[in-house]
Each structure stands twice: as C-alpha cells, then as structure tokens.
CSV table of C-alpha atoms in Angstrom, one decimal:
chain,number,residue,atom,x,y,z
A,15,MET,CA,41.2,-52.8,63.8
A,16,GLY,CA,37.6,-51.8,63.5
A,17,LEU,CA,38.4,-48.2,64.7
A,18,TRP,CA,41.1,-48.0,62.1
A,19,CYS,CA,38.7,-49.1,59.3
A,20,PHE,CA,36.0,-46.7,60.6
A,21,THR,CA,38.5,-43.8,60.6
A,22,PHE,CA,39.6,-44.4,57.1
A,23,ALA,CA,36.1,-45.0,55.8
A,24,GLU,CA,35.1,-41.6,57.3
A,25,MET,CA,38.1,-39.7,55.9
A,26,PRO,CA,37.1,-36.7,53.8
A,27,TRP,CA,38.4,-36.4,50.2
A,28,TYR,CA,40.9,-33.7,51.0
A,29,GLN,CA,42.6,-35.9,53.6
A,30,GLN,CA,42.7,-38.7,51.2
A,31,LYS,CA,44.5,-36.4,48.7
A,32,ILE,CA,47.1,-35.6,51.4
A,33,ALA,CA,47.5,-39.2,52.3
A,34,SER,CA,48.0,-40.0,48.6
A,35,MET,CA,51.0,-37.7,48.6
A,36,LEU,CA,52.5,-39.5,51.6
A,37,PHE,CA,51.8,-43.1,50.6
A,38,ALA,CA,52.1,-44.8,47.2
A,39,THR,CA,48.7,-46.2,47.8
A,40,PRO,CA,46.8,-44.5,50.6
A,41,PRO,CA,44.9,-46.7,53.1
A,42,THR,CA,41.2,-47.2,52.5
A,43,SER,CA,38.4,-49.0,54.2
A,44,THR,CA,34.6,-49.2,54.4
A,45,TYR,CA,32.1,-49.1,57.1
A,46,GLU,CA,31.2,-52.7,56.3
A,47,GLU,CA,34.8,-53.7,57.0
A,48,ALA,CA,34.8,-51.8,60.3
A,49,LEU,CA,31.5,-53.4,61.2
A,50,ALA,CA,32.9,-56.9,60.7
A,51,TYR,CA,35.8,-56.2,63.1
A,52,PHE,CA,33.5,-54.7,65.7
A,53,ILE,CA,31.1,-57.7,65.5
A,54,LYS,CA,34.0,-60.1,65.7
A,55,ALA,CA,35.3,-58.4,68.9
A,56,GLU,CA,31.8,-58.8,70.4
A,57,GLU,CA,31.7,-62.4,69.5
A,58,VAL,CA,35.0,-63.1,71.2
A,59,ASP,CA,34.1,-61.2,74.4
A,60,PRO,CA,30.6,-59.8,74.6
A,61,ASN,CA,30.2,-56.4,76.3
A,62,PHE,CA,33.9,-56.3,77.1
A,63,TYR,CA,34.5,-52.7,76.0
A,64,SER,CA,32.1,-49.8,76.1
A,65,LYS,CA,33.8,-48.1,73.1
A,66,ASN,CA,33.2,-51.2,70.9
A,67,LEU,CA,29.5,-51.0,71.7
A,68,LEU,CA,29.5,-47.3,70.8
A,69,MET,CA,31.4,-47.9,67.6
A,70,LEU,CA,28.9,-50.6,66.6
A,71,GLY,CA,26.1,-48.1,67.0
A,72,LYS,CA,27.9,-45.4,65.1
A,73,THR,CA,28.8,-47.8,62.3
A,74,TYR,CA,25.2,-48.9,62.0
A,75,LEU,CA,24.2,-45.3,61.8
A,76,LYS,CA,26.6,-44.7,58.9
A,77,LEU,CA,25.1,-47.8,57.2
A,78,LYS,CA,21.6,-46.3,57.7
A,79,SER,CA,20.5,-49.2,60.0
A,80,GLN,CA,18.7,-47.3,62.6
A,81,LYS,CA,17.2,-50.3,64.4
A,82,MET,CA,20.7,-51.9,65.0
A,83,ALA,CA,22.2,-48.5,65.8
A,84,LEU,CA,19.6,-48.0,68.6
A,85,LEU,CA,20.3,-51.5,70.0
A,86,TRP,CA,24.1,-50.9,70.3
A,87,LEU,CA,23.9,-47.3,71.4
A,88,THR,CA,21.5,-48.3,74.1
A,89,LYS,CA,24.0,-51.0,75.2
A,90,ALA,CA,26.8,-48.4,75.2
A,91,LYS,CA,24.6,-46.0,77.3
A,92,ASP,CA,23.7,-48.8,79.8
A,93,HIS,CA,27.3,-50.2,80.1
A,94,PRO,CA,28.7,-49.6,83.6
A,95,ALA,CA,31.1,-46.6,83.7
A,96,TYR,CA,34.3,-47.8,85.4
A,97,THR,CA,36.7,-45.4,83.7
A,98,GLU,CA,36.6,-41.8,82.3
A,99,GLU,CA,36.5,-43.3,78.8
A,100,ASP,CA,33.3,-45.3,79.8
A,101,LYS,CA,31.7,-42.0,81.0
A,102,GLN,CA,32.6,-40.3,77.7
A,103,VAL,CA,31.2,-43.3,75.8
A,104,GLN,CA,27.9,-43.1,77.8
A,105,LYS,CA,27.7,-39.3,77.1
A,106,GLU,CA,28.2,-39.7,73.4
A,107,ALA,CA,25.7,-42.6,73.2
A,108,VAL,CA,23.1,-40.5,75.0
A,109,GLU,CA,23.6,-37.6,72.6
A,110,LEU,CA,23.4,-39.9,69.6
A,111,LEU,CA,20.2,-41.6,70.9
A,112,LYS,CA,18.7,-38.1,71.4
A,113,THR,CA,19.3,-37.2,67.8
A,114,LEU,CA,17.4,-40.4,66.9
A,115,GLY,CA,14.4,-39.2,68.9
A,116,VAL,CA,14.9,-41.4,72.0
A,117,LYS,CA,13.8,-39.7,75.2
A,118,ILE,CA,16.3,-40.1,77.9
C-alpha cells in the first residue's frame, strides 16, 4: 500500500491528466500517507523487506528529512542481500547515499 501511495504522490501532472480521462476521480496520495504505510509495515515486522527500508529512505528524502533518510537508506544498504531484488535495493541505496555526501 505504501508503494502505491508513493507512486501516486510522485505522479507528474500530465499523467494525472491522463488518469482523469480514465477514472471519474483519479487516484491521489501523498508522501505522508505512503510514509505511514511503510512505518506500519516496519512496526509489524522490523527489517522484514529490504525494499521497505529503501522506500522509507526515499520517502523521507521527498519529505526533506535528510537525517531520517540517511538512517533508512543505511539500513537498506546494510540489509543482507538474499535475492536479486535485495541486491538492486542495496545498489540504489548506495547511489542515494552518495548523492547525500556519504562516502562509501
């Protein structure tokens, strides 16, 4: 649910226009709403899914909370990579951390 909210919060205006032609009321969301779902998932089962850790970091970045973004992106980077998706999450987390000035 958090990923859905994040995706619609990030949707550019022209895609919203297209969606409004397909739906009577196009779906909308906010980064705050996405964040609430990502946090709830962590409360239920901490560190269960590397992508959730990454999305927490990305959402905090969108909300201009660099300190919290660093925390969650570091957790995503350090999460054990069991699957190909985990490896991709680590790679993206490292790239985002570098843009924030973290030396890796």
